[in-house]
Tab-separated table of C-alpha atoms and ligand atoms in Angstrom:
chain	number	residue	atom	x	y	z
A	25	MET	CA	-10.459	14.008	5.327
A	26	ASN	CA	-7.737	12.644	7.495
A	27	LEU	CA	-4.756	14.987	7.268
A	28	ALA	CA	-2.120	14.396	9.935
A	29	LEU	CA	-1.012	17.341	12.007
A	30	GLU	CA	2.091	18.982	10.643
A	31	HIS	CA	4.755	19.357	13.273
A	32	THR	CA	6.510	22.581	14.088
A	33	THR	CA	9.706	23.054	16.013
A	34	ASN	CA	9.988	25.738	18.684
A	35	GLN	CA	13.076	27.866	19.411
A	36	SER	CA	14.571	25.302	21.782
A	37	GLY	CA	14.263	22.623	19.106
A	38	GLN	CA	11.400	20.646	20.717
A	39	VAL	CA	8.881	19.112	18.392
A	40	GLN	CA	5.411	20.484	19.092
A	41	ASP	CA	1.916	19.526	18.018
A	42	GLN	CA	3.083	16.227	16.643
A	43	PRO	CA	0.648	13.476	17.582
A	44	VAL	CA	2.010	10.224	18.974
A	45	LEU	CA	0.374	6.937	19.896
A	46	GLU	CA	0.559	6.015	23.549
A	47	ILE	CA	0.076	2.279	24.012
A	48	HIS	CA	-0.202	0.499	27.355
A	49	GLY	CA	0.676	-3.050	26.375
A	50	ARG	CA	-0.220	-6.595	27.296
A	51	ALA	CA	-3.978	-6.114	27.009
A	52	SER	CA	-5.765	-9.091	25.538
A	53	LEU	CA	-7.790	-8.210	22.430
A	54	ARG	CA	-11.143	-9.661	21.504
A	55	GLY	CA	-13.867	-8.924	18.995
A	56	GLU	CA	-14.440	-8.103	15.362
A	57	VAL	CA	-12.754	-5.570	13.131
A	58	LYS	CA	-13.941	-4.277	9.766
A	59	ILE	CA	-11.197	-4.134	7.177
A	60	SER	CA	-11.126	-1.018	4.959
A	61	GLY	CA	-10.733	-0.794	1.189
A	62	ALA	CA	-7.285	-1.469	-0.247
A	63	LYS	CA	-5.086	1.635	-0.324
A	64	ASN	CA	-2.929	0.365	-3.168
A	65	SER	CA	-5.921	-0.577	-5.322
A	66	ALA	CA	-7.692	2.678	-4.600
A	67	LEU	CA	-4.671	4.782	-5.585
A	68	ALA	CA	-4.251	3.056	-8.952
A	69	ILE	CA	-7.975	3.016	-9.659
A	70	MET	CA	-8.389	6.704	-8.788
A	71	ALA	CA	-5.684	7.460	-11.371
A	72	ALA	CA	-7.378	5.127	-13.868
A	73	THR	CA	-10.588	7.178	-13.709
A	74	LEU	CA	-8.679	9.702	-15.856
A	75	LEU	CA	-9.139	7.221	-18.718
A	76	CYS	CA	-12.885	7.816	-18.592
A	77	PRO	CA	-14.093	11.084	-20.139
A	78	GLU	CA	-17.244	11.085	-18.018
A	79	TYR	CA	-18.002	10.236	-14.414
A	80	CYS	CA	-16.995	7.402	-12.075
A	81	ARG	CA	-18.192	6.342	-8.654
A	82	LEU	CA	-15.767	4.399	-6.441
A	83	ARG	CA	-16.899	2.539	-3.327
A	84	ASN	CA	-14.986	1.253	-0.311
A	85	ILE	CA	-12.414	4.061	-0.542
A	86	PRO	CA	-10.381	4.176	2.698
A	87	ASN	CA	-9.948	7.421	4.608
A	88	LEU	CA	-6.178	7.882	4.398
A	89	VAL	CA	-3.658	10.643	3.850
A	90	ASP	CA	-2.353	8.935	0.672
A	91	ILE	CA	-5.890	8.925	-0.730
A	92	ASP	CA	-6.242	12.638	0.102
A	93	ARG	CA	-2.975	13.298	-1.732
A	94	MET	CA	-4.099	11.398	-4.818
A	95	ALA	CA	-7.396	13.315	-4.683
A	96	GLN	CA	-5.439	16.593	-4.605
A	97	ILE	CA	-3.378	15.522	-7.597
A	98	LEU	CA	-6.510	14.658	-9.587
A	99	GLN	CA	-8.078	17.968	-8.532
A	100	SER	CA	-5.016	19.840	-9.752
A	101	LEU	CA	-5.517	18.176	-13.156
A	102	GLY	CA	-9.113	19.436	-13.316
A	103	VAL	CA	-11.036	16.437	-11.941
A	104	LYS	CA	-14.035	17.332	-9.744
A	105	LEU	CA	-14.312	15.101	-6.690
A	106	ALA	CA	-17.025	14.635	-4.082
A	107	ARG	CA	-16.569	12.366	-1.089
A	108	SER	CA	-19.213	10.945	1.188
A	109	GLY	CA	-18.076	8.266	3.650
A	110	ASP	CA	-16.338	5.597	1.637
A	111	LEU	CA	-17.915	6.762	-1.641
A	112	LEU	CA	-15.889	8.884	-4.028
A	113	ASP	CA	-17.449	10.492	-7.102
A	114	LEU	CA	-15.104	11.727	-9.785
A	115	ASN	CA	-16.082	13.883	-12.718
A	116	THR	CA	-13.248	13.515	-15.185
A	117	SER	CA	-14.908	15.220	-18.158
A	118	ASN	CA	-12.720	18.332	-18.200
A	119	LEU	CA	-8.998	18.013	-17.676
A	120	ALA	CA	-7.502	21.483	-17.308
A	121	GLN	CA	-3.838	20.692	-16.613
A	122	LEU	CA	-1.294	18.190	-17.820
A	123	LYS	CA	1.183	18.714	-15.031
A	124	ALA	CA	0.772	17.407	-11.503
A	125	PRO	CA	2.123	19.663	-8.701
A	126	TYR	CA	5.541	18.775	-7.265
A	127	GLU	CA	4.557	19.494	-3.624
A	128	ILE	CA	2.101	16.584	-3.564
A	129	VAL	CA	3.806	14.264	-6.045
A	130	SER	CA	6.986	14.409	-3.956
A	131	GLN	CA	5.075	12.847	-1.040
A	132	LEU	CA	3.309	10.063	-2.931
A	133	ARG	CA	5.027	7.574	-5.213
A	134	ALA	CA	1.659	6.405	-6.536
A	135	SER	CA	1.158	9.860	-8.055
A	136	PHE	CA	3.156	8.552	-11.022
A	137	PHE	CA	0.107	6.401	-11.835
A	138	VAL	CA	-1.548	9.381	-13.536
A	139	THR	CA	1.099	9.291	-16.302
A	140	GLY	CA	-0.315	6.285	-18.207
A	141	PRO	CA	-3.952	7.457	-18.180
A	142	LEU	CA	-3.033	11.051	-19.123
A	143	LEU	CA	-0.962	9.800	-22.047
A	144	ALA	CA	-3.769	7.478	-23.152
A	145	ARG	CA	-6.398	10.179	-22.939
A	146	LEU	CA	-4.530	13.299	-24.068
A	147	GLY	CA	-1.323	12.064	-25.671
A	148	LEU	CA	0.674	14.186	-23.189
A	149	ALA	CA	1.710	14.055	-19.524
A	150	LYS	CA	4.151	15.894	-17.280
A	151	ILE	CA	4.834	14.435	-13.846
A	152	PRO	CA	7.587	15.359	-11.382
A	153	LEU	CA	9.588	12.285	-10.351
A	154	PRO	CA	7.658	10.772	-7.424
A	155	GLY	CA	8.495	10.464	-3.728
A	156	GLY	CA	6.998	8.098	-1.118
A	157	CYS	CA	8.350	5.845	1.651
A	158	ALA	CA	12.144	5.851	2.097
A	159	ILE	CA	12.496	2.084	1.651
A	160	GLY	CA	14.814	2.037	-1.338
A	161	ALA	CA	15.701	3.771	-4.592
A	162	ARG	CA	12.341	2.930	-6.242
A	163	PRO	CA	13.059	4.132	-9.763
A	164	VAL	CA	10.374	4.399	-12.471
A	165	ASP	CA	12.515	3.063	-15.317
A	166	LEU	CA	10.226	0.067	-15.951
A	167	HIS	CA	7.160	2.329	-16.178
A	168	ILE	CA	9.005	4.521	-18.675
A	169	LYS	CA	10.330	1.611	-20.772
A	170	GLY	CA	6.778	0.298	-21.033
A	171	LEU	CA	5.376	3.666	-22.145
A	172	GLN	CA	8.182	4.001	-24.686
A	173	ALA	CA	7.363	0.547	-26.060
A	174	LEU	CA	3.791	1.808	-26.622
A	175	GLY	CA	5.172	4.686	-28.691
A	176	ALA	CA	5.556	7.517	-26.173
A	177	GLU	CA	8.557	9.816	-26.289
A	178	VAL	CA	9.749	10.309	-22.730
A	179	TYR	CA	12.269	12.869	-21.407
A	180	ILE	CA	13.380	13.569	-17.852
A	181	GLU	CA	14.475	17.168	-17.345
A	182	HIS	CA	14.815	19.163	-14.113
A	183	GLY	CA	13.176	16.320	-12.172
A	184	VAL	CA	10.074	16.238	-14.387
A	185	VAL	CA	9.077	13.306	-16.602
A	186	SER	CA	7.553	14.589	-19.855
A	187	ALA	CA	5.842	12.025	-22.042
A	188	ALA	CA	4.155	12.637	-25.382
A	189	VAL	CA	2.769	10.654	-28.290
A	190	LYS	CA	3.920	12.336	-31.487
A	191	GLY	CA	1.745	11.763	-34.590
A	192	ARG	CA	-0.765	8.907	-34.896
A	193	GLY	CA	-3.431	11.324	-33.649
A	194	GLY	CA	-1.791	11.249	-30.214
A	195	LYS	CA	-2.716	7.546	-29.800
A	196	LEU	CA	-0.428	5.004	-28.176
A	197	THR	CA	0.155	1.769	-30.103
A	198	GLY	CA	-0.088	-1.729	-28.637
A	199	ALA	CA	3.219	-3.586	-28.201
A	200	LYS	CA	4.911	-6.492	-26.491
A	201	VAL	CA	6.483	-5.419	-23.193
A	202	TYR	CA	8.738	-7.657	-21.144
A	203	LEU	CA	9.285	-6.437	-17.572
A	204	ASP	CA	12.748	-7.172	-16.147
A	205	TYR	CA	11.023	-7.429	-12.754
A	206	PRO	CA	7.304	-7.977	-12.038
A	207	SER	CA	6.850	-4.429	-10.756
A	208	VAL	CA	3.357	-3.721	-9.461
A	209	GLY	CA	3.431	-0.045	-10.430
A	210	ALA	CA	4.938	-0.613	-13.894
A	211	THR	CA	2.377	-3.342	-14.677
A	212	GLU	CA	-0.401	-0.917	-13.670
A	213	THR	CA	1.031	1.990	-15.660
A	214	ILE	CA	1.334	-0.099	-18.815
A	215	MET	CA	-2.072	-1.739	-18.384
A	216	MET	CA	-3.796	1.647	-17.992
A	217	ALA	CA	-1.919	3.206	-20.920
A	218	ALA	CA	-2.756	0.252	-23.173
A	219	THR	CA	-6.532	0.254	-22.575
A	220	THR	CA	-7.182	2.704	-25.422
A	221	ALA	CA	-4.013	2.086	-27.493
A	222	VAL	CA	-4.328	0.966	-31.092
A	223	GLY	CA	-4.042	-2.847	-31.205
A	224	GLU	CA	-2.862	-5.461	-28.736
A	225	THR	CA	-0.448	-5.029	-25.827
A	226	ARG	CA	1.123	-8.042	-24.177
A	227	VAL	CA	2.832	-7.568	-20.799
A	228	GLU	CA	5.206	-10.440	-20.038
A	229	ASN	CA	6.560	-11.083	-16.516
A	230	ALA	CA	3.702	-8.926	-15.234
A	231	ALA	CA	2.990	-8.544	-11.518
A	232	ARG	CA	0.188	-10.805	-10.242
A	233	GLU	CA	-0.926	-8.925	-7.119
A	234	PRO	CA	-4.680	-8.783	-6.297
A	235	GLU	CA	-4.483	-5.008	-6.812
A	236	ILE	CA	-3.547	-5.636	-10.463
A	237	VAL	CA	-6.648	-7.810	-10.858
A	238	ASP	CA	-8.736	-5.127	-9.135
A	239	LEU	CA	-7.445	-2.478	-11.529
A	240	ALA	CA	-8.149	-4.783	-14.492
A	241	ASN	CA	-11.697	-5.393	-13.176
A	242	PHE	CA	-12.211	-1.657	-12.816
A	243	CYS	CA	-10.957	-1.003	-16.369
A	244	ARG	CA	-13.181	-3.814	-17.684
A	245	SER	CA	-16.153	-2.209	-15.909
A	246	MET	CA	-15.438	0.874	-18.096
A	247	GLY	CA	-15.355	-1.267	-21.251
A	248	ALA	CA	-11.642	-2.156	-21.488
A	249	LYS	CA	-10.621	-5.528	-22.940
A	250	ILE	CA	-8.071	-7.136	-20.651
A	251	ARG	CA	-7.284	-10.796	-20.016
A	252	GLY	CA	-4.642	-12.742	-18.139
A	253	ASP	CA	-4.546	-10.411	-15.110
A	254	GLY	CA	-3.524	-12.432	-12.070
A	255	THR	CA	-1.071	-14.405	-14.270
A	256	ASN	CA	2.314	-13.256	-15.512
A	257	THR	CA	1.059	-12.482	-19.019
A	258	ILE	CA	-1.544	-9.763	-19.385
A	259	ILE	CA	-3.093	-9.034	-22.769
A	260	ILE	CA	-4.878	-5.766	-23.437
A	261	ASP	CA	-6.836	-5.190	-26.651
A	262	GLY	CA	-7.117	-1.436	-27.080
A	263	VAL	CA	-10.670	-0.044	-27.382
A	264	ASN	CA	-11.716	3.330	-28.818
A	265	SER	CA	-13.129	4.777	-25.631
A	266	LEU	CA	-14.209	3.939	-22.100
A	267	HIS	CA	-17.381	4.793	-20.230
A	268	SER	CA	-18.717	5.637	-16.745
A	269	THR	CA	-18.747	3.043	-14.011
A	270	ASP	CA	-19.612	2.385	-10.385
A	271	TYR	CA	-16.983	0.174	-8.768
A	272	PRO	CA	-16.174	-1.228	-5.282
A	273	ILE	CA	-12.492	-1.491	-4.287
A	274	ILE	CA	-11.275	-4.817	-2.827
A	275	PRO	CA	-10.461	-5.078	0.918
A	276	ASP	CA	-6.970	-4.165	2.073
A	277	ARG	CA	-5.016	-7.416	2.461
A	278	ILE	CA	-2.150	-5.592	4.172
A	279	GLU	CA	-4.411	-4.061	6.821
A	280	ALA	CA	-5.993	-7.518	7.245
A	281	GLY	CA	-2.558	-9.132	7.621
A	282	THR	CA	-1.633	-6.498	10.202
A	283	PHE	CA	-4.716	-7.348	12.313
A	284	LEU	CA	-3.935	-11.076	12.035
A	285	VAL	CA	-0.492	-10.329	13.438
A	286	ALA	CA	-2.152	-8.218	16.153
A	287	GLY	CA	-4.076	-11.367	17.156
A	288	ALA	CA	-0.956	-13.554	17.059
A	289	ILE	CA	1.305	-11.163	18.963
A	290	THR	CA	-1.245	-10.581	21.770
A	291	GLN	CA	-2.497	-14.210	21.879
A	292	SER	CA	-6.017	-12.997	21.198
A	293	GLU	CA	-9.113	-14.027	19.326
A	294	ILE	CA	-9.973	-11.535	16.599
A	295	THR	CA	-12.457	-11.823	13.741
A	296	LEU	CA	-11.734	-9.897	10.543
A	297	ASP	CA	-14.774	-8.875	8.547
A	298	GLY	CA	-14.649	-7.817	4.890
A	299	VAL	CA	-11.536	-9.683	3.737
A	300	VAL	CA	-10.679	-11.938	0.814
A	301	PRO	CA	-8.988	-14.903	2.567
A	302	GLU	CA	-7.408	-16.077	-0.693
A	303	HIS	CA	-5.402	-12.806	-0.903
A	304	LEU	CA	-3.775	-13.725	2.407
A	305	THR	CA	-2.654	-17.262	1.540
A	306	ALA	CA	1.074	-16.672	2.194
A	307	VAL	CA	0.419	-14.776	5.440
A	308	ILE	CA	-2.039	-17.379	6.761
A	309	ALA	CA	0.365	-20.207	5.851
A	310	LYS	CA	3.214	-18.542	7.781
A	311	LEU	CA	1.012	-17.816	10.791
A	312	GLU	CA	-0.190	-21.424	10.872
A	313	GLU	CA	3.373	-22.670	10.509
A	314	ILE	CA	4.421	-20.755	13.630
A	315	GLY	CA	1.479	-21.975	15.712
A	316	SER	CA	-1.486	-19.644	15.079
A	317	ARG	CA	-4.906	-21.139	14.610
A	318	ILE	CA	-6.884	-19.456	11.833
A	319	ILE	CA	-10.426	-20.227	10.793
A	320	ILE	CA	-11.715	-19.172	7.387
A	321	GLU	CA	-15.355	-18.614	8.324
A	322	ASP	CA	-16.629	-17.777	4.839
A	323	THR	CA	-15.569	-15.824	1.754
A	324	ARG	CA	-15.437	-12.552	3.724
A	325	ARG	CA	-14.448	-13.465	7.280
A	326	LEU	CA	-11.384	-14.836	9.045
A	327	ARG	CA	-10.810	-15.596	12.718
A	328	ILE	CA	-7.498	-15.949	14.498
A	329	LEU	CA	-7.383	-17.818	17.818
A	330	PRO	CA	-4.699	-17.671	20.524
A	331	GLY	CA	-1.787	-19.954	19.679
A	332	GLN	CA	1.966	-20.395	19.944
A	333	VAL	CA	4.616	-18.170	18.390
A	334	LEU	CA	7.365	-20.417	17.037
A	335	ALA	CA	10.345	-19.225	15.008
A	336	THR	CA	10.444	-19.421	11.206
A	337	ASN	CA	12.256	-18.063	8.173
A	338	ILE	CA	10.694	-15.541	5.827
A	339	GLU	CA	11.673	-14.288	2.411
A	340	THR	CA	9.607	-11.538	0.826
A	341	LEU	CA	8.671	-12.042	-2.814
A	342	PRO	CA	6.263	-10.694	-5.426
A	343	TYR	CA	2.711	-12.087	-5.071
A	344	PRO	CA	1.789	-14.881	-4.419
A	345	GLY	CA	4.962	-14.931	-2.292
A	346	PHE	CA	5.159	-13.449	1.194
A	347	PRO	CA	4.355	-9.693	0.931
A	348	THR	CA	7.081	-7.158	1.631
A	349	ASP	CA	4.317	-4.963	3.097
A	350	ILE	CA	3.895	-7.452	5.986
A	351	GLN	CA	7.591	-8.099	6.618
A	352	ALA	CA	7.912	-5.443	9.344
A	353	GLN	CA	4.823	-6.686	11.219
A	354	PHE	CA	6.237	-10.245	11.165
A	355	MET	CA	9.572	-8.993	12.453
A	356	ALA	CA	7.715	-7.608	15.475
A	357	LEU	CA	5.915	-10.940	15.926
A	358	LEU	CA	9.016	-13.113	15.523
A	359	SER	CA	10.903	-10.948	18.019
A	360	ILE	CA	8.941	-12.781	20.756
A	361	ALA	CA	9.012	-16.215	19.072
A	362	GLN	CA	10.472	-19.339	20.691
A	363	GLY	CA	13.776	-19.579	18.819
A	364	ASN	CA	15.664	-17.797	16.059
A	365	SER	CA	14.171	-16.605	12.780
A	366	ALA	CA	15.761	-15.303	9.590
A	367	ILE	CA	14.053	-12.638	7.474
A	368	THR	CA	15.244	-11.815	3.979
A	369	GLU	CA	13.816	-8.792	2.180
A	370	THR	CA	14.165	-9.203	-1.583
A	371	VAL	CA	11.706	-6.619	-2.948
A	372	PHE	CA	13.127	-3.372	-1.525
A	373	GLU	CA	16.745	-2.768	-0.638
A	374	ASN	CA	16.284	-0.611	2.475
A	375	ARG	CA	13.315	-1.899	4.385
A	376	MET	CA	14.547	-3.016	7.780
A	377	GLY	CA	14.768	0.242	9.719
A	378	HIS	CA	12.199	-1.091	12.212
A	379	GLY	CA	14.733	-3.668	13.518
A	380	ALA	CA	16.697	-1.013	15.411
A	381	GLU	CA	13.480	0.466	16.871
A	382	LEU	CA	12.245	-2.978	17.974
A	383	ASN	CA	15.620	-3.478	19.688
A	384	ARG	CA	14.852	-0.361	21.751
A	385	MET	CA	11.902	-2.363	23.066
A	386	GLY	CA	14.109	-5.284	24.096
A	387	ALA	CA	14.081	-7.306	20.865
A	388	ASP	CA	17.287	-9.028	19.727
A	389	ILE	CA	17.517	-8.338	16.007
A	390	ARG	CA	20.693	-8.064	13.982
A	391	ASN	CA	20.333	-6.911	10.447
A	392	LYS	CA	22.735	-6.426	7.634
A	393	SER	CA	21.500	-4.950	4.357
A	394	ASN	CA	18.372	-6.938	3.481
A	395	TYR	CA	18.806	-9.787	5.962
A	396	ALA	CA	17.791	-9.940	9.639
A	397	LEU	CA	18.479	-12.538	12.300
A	398	VAL	CA	15.709	-12.316	14.894
A	399	ARG	CA	16.480	-14.051	18.176
A	400	GLY	CA	13.232	-14.519	20.055
A	401	VAL	CA	13.070	-12.908	23.518
A	402	PRO	CA	10.504	-13.807	26.203
A	403	ARG	CA	8.937	-10.340	26.153
A	404	LEU	CA	9.250	-6.806	24.835
A	405	CYS	CA	9.179	-3.726	27.046
A	406	GLY	CA	7.571	-0.389	26.218
A	407	ALA	CA	9.784	2.471	24.982
A	408	PRO	CA	9.586	5.637	22.892
A	409	VAL	CA	10.113	4.583	19.265
A	410	MET	CA	10.179	6.314	15.900
A	411	SER	CA	8.468	5.080	12.723
A	412	THR	CA	10.810	4.821	9.768
A	413	ASP	CA	8.167	4.095	7.114
A	414	LEU	CA	4.508	3.119	6.750
A	415	ARG	CA	4.643	-0.602	7.560
A	416	ALA	CA	7.424	-0.076	10.120
A	417	SER	CA	5.016	2.176	12.020
A	418	ALA	CA	2.453	-0.662	12.110
A	419	ALA	CA	5.133	-3.049	13.387
A	420	LEU	CA	5.892	-0.677	16.276
A	421	VAL	CA	2.198	-0.426	17.176
A	422	LEU	CA	1.970	-4.236	17.216
A	423	ALA	CA	5.091	-4.497	19.359
A	424	GLY	CA	3.597	-1.895	21.713
A	425	LEU	CA	0.428	-3.987	22.101
A	426	ALA	CA	2.498	-6.986	23.220
A	427	ALA	CA	5.081	-5.112	25.323
A	428	GLU	CA	5.132	-4.661	29.061
A	429	GLY	CA	4.583	-1.010	30.018
A	430	THR	CA	4.065	2.048	27.842
A	431	THR	CA	5.186	2.508	24.251
A	432	ILE	CA	5.144	5.891	22.533
A	433	VAL	CA	5.094	5.587	18.747
A	434	GLN	CA	6.256	8.734	16.989
A	435	GLY	CA	6.250	9.631	13.294
A	436	LEU	CA	2.545	8.983	12.761
A	437	HIS	CA	2.555	10.730	9.383
A	438	HIS	CA	3.772	7.363	8.071
A	439	LEU	CA	0.987	5.387	9.785
A	440	ASP	CA	-1.737	7.782	8.616
A	441	ARG	CA	-0.712	7.261	4.994
A	442	GLY	CA	-1.961	3.679	5.057
A	443	TYR	CA	-4.067	2.719	8.107
A	444	GLU	CA	-7.587	4.051	8.532
A	445	ASN	CA	-8.273	4.864	12.181
A	446	ILE	CA	-5.976	2.100	13.432
A	447	GLU	CA	-6.153	3.230	17.044
A	448	GLY	CA	-9.974	3.343	16.948
A	449	LYS	CA	-10.123	-0.167	15.495
A	450	LEU	CA	-7.640	-1.500	18.062
A	451	ARG	CA	-9.427	0.263	20.924
A	452	GLN	CA	-12.660	-1.375	19.856
A	453	LEU	CA	-10.860	-4.721	20.249
A	454	GLY	CA	-9.848	-3.789	23.793
A	455	ALA	CA	-6.395	-2.262	23.265
A	456	ASN	CA	-5.282	0.535	25.544
A	457	ILE	CA	-4.131	2.982	22.869
A	458	GLU	CA	-4.577	6.744	22.544
A	459	ARG	CA	-3.447	9.380	20.077
A	460	VAL	CA	-2.083	12.253	22.092
A	461	THR	CA	-0.607	15.571	21.053
A	462	PHE	CA	1.941	17.368	23.201
A	463	HIS	CA	1.732	21.165	23.122
B	26	UD1	C1	3.688	-1.355	-4.782
B	26	UD1	C2	2.917	-1.016	-3.537
B	26	UD1	C3	3.791	-1.210	-2.304
B	26	UD1	C4	4.395	-2.610	-2.283
B	26	UD1	C5	5.083	-2.920	-3.606
B	26	UD1	C6	5.554	-4.356	-3.708
B	26	UD1	C7	1.400	0.677	-4.372
B	26	UD1	C8	0.957	2.082	-4.328
B	26	UD1	N1	2.465	0.355	-3.628
B	26	UD1	O1	4.769	-0.426	-4.861
B	26	UD1	O2	2.978	-1.017	-1.143
B	26	UD1	O3	5.360	-2.678	-1.254
B	26	UD1	O4	4.163	-2.701	-4.704
B	26	UD1	O5	4.522	-5.244	-3.454
B	26	UD1	O6	0.788	-0.154	-5.001
B	26	UD1	N2	11.402	-1.058	-9.516
B	26	UD1	C9	12.350	-0.679	-10.428
B	26	UD1	N3	11.943	0.069	-11.497
B	26	UD1	C10	10.647	0.448	-11.684
B	26	UD1	C11	9.683	0.038	-10.739
B	26	UD1	C12	10.089	-0.718	-9.658
B	26	UD1	O7	13.539	-1.003	-10.288
B	26	UD1	O8	10.347	1.129	-12.676
B	26	UD1	C13	11.828	-1.856	-8.334
B	26	UD1	C14	11.563	-1.112	-7.013
B	26	UD1	O9	12.606	-0.213	-6.723
B	26	UD1	C15	11.455	-2.246	-6.031
B	26	UD1	C16	10.808	-3.365	-6.869
B	26	UD1	O10	11.003	-3.002	-8.234
B	26	UD1	O11	12.719	-2.646	-5.599
B	26	UD1	C17	9.337	-3.559	-6.602
B	26	UD1	O12	8.658	-2.350	-6.859
B	26	UD1	P1	7.147	-2.294	-7.376
B	26	UD1	O13	6.608	-3.677	-7.490
B	26	UD1	O14	7.109	-1.421	-8.566
B	26	UD1	O15	6.451	-1.571	-6.162
B	26	UD1	P2	5.570	-0.259	-6.225
B	26	UD1	O16	4.623	-0.334	-7.354
B	26	UD1	O17	6.428	0.924	-6.055
């Protein structure tokens, strides 16, 4: 498993043993890259295996620190896991614990996903309030409102969310839930909890992301009755129990989008293998608008060809709008566009920390709260930069590929949460990039 090195600080305050990426920029890339399984699908689906009282096999699981953390959380609850390549076998027959450990939960927001399945299966769950990327407040109020609507009693005390179904044999009851915002996580929590509830649950203003559809497909493969996923109304008819399954996770559209931007920012020809082009509609449309040439070769392959980089405006939105998880990568790209671009982040309130780091590389970005004005510059220049969150770290790597000279990207614990072997994949395409550790 792919655990990042922990850093230690010596007596003179220098950071030791912390790996960094050293990128010598302006290399032209060429070739084919295999896209890994979707992190965000895998995390939700791993939690959903708790609904099954038997055994599940998941395929196309990416090798990521976030996946390791979710595996540790499931292990702490009593699940037995065995990993072989991208296969993950989970034996969920004996759950020994109802409480997930704070040390891991605090590092992974998706750990809250176990709440719905634990409640559905056992009528009880105790989860410390989650952590994750520092990109905004990210409360779990919508998850909790949904669980309460299904009949759970929920208390938050000393930083721990305790949820229980009192009476009714510990079974949740189907209900109508309107989400104030189409939250991906809340939609998933409610959908999982409702799979074995008594009666029908209707989620209105549900999120429509492909990862929601993947989770619904996974639950259906265990016998759940779900319809409407992929639209803003999802209907779940509770069933008595679920059964074993063998399920492949969809490809990671965010990793795919990141490699498309890698092609655009380096003026290269790159083929992406193992993608669902339809999941990238907004990203492809924006790339084409600014001058990229993209060929959809078939249902699994995309090719980007060298093209122009013109300015544009971007506003992040829930799916099928432009993904917030690709905003940072586009900021890097638009920093070398011909003209001025405006980027508005509407999903998270604090997700533009990469602007200041890109400016260290010669970009001209001014941002105020969730808005950035990006004035295109002819070229970036290499510099030491610090990742502020997961997708910001990818943006800095992309900027480093395009920049003149050497870029040192620090804070790789962010990158390792969500990109499987990114430097290996980029090296295979011809990038001059190495992970180095200073002792
Ligand atoms: C998921 C993705 C993340 C992506 C995001 C939006 C996973 C593991 N992560 O995160 O990569 O950036 O969708 O596409 O799937 N909110 C509330 N109350 C809640 C829940 C959310 O106010 O109970 C707010 C959040 O603070 C945020 C917005 O809703 O401002 C969107 O969050 P949400 O869609 O829930 O994102 P996540 O599920 O956390």
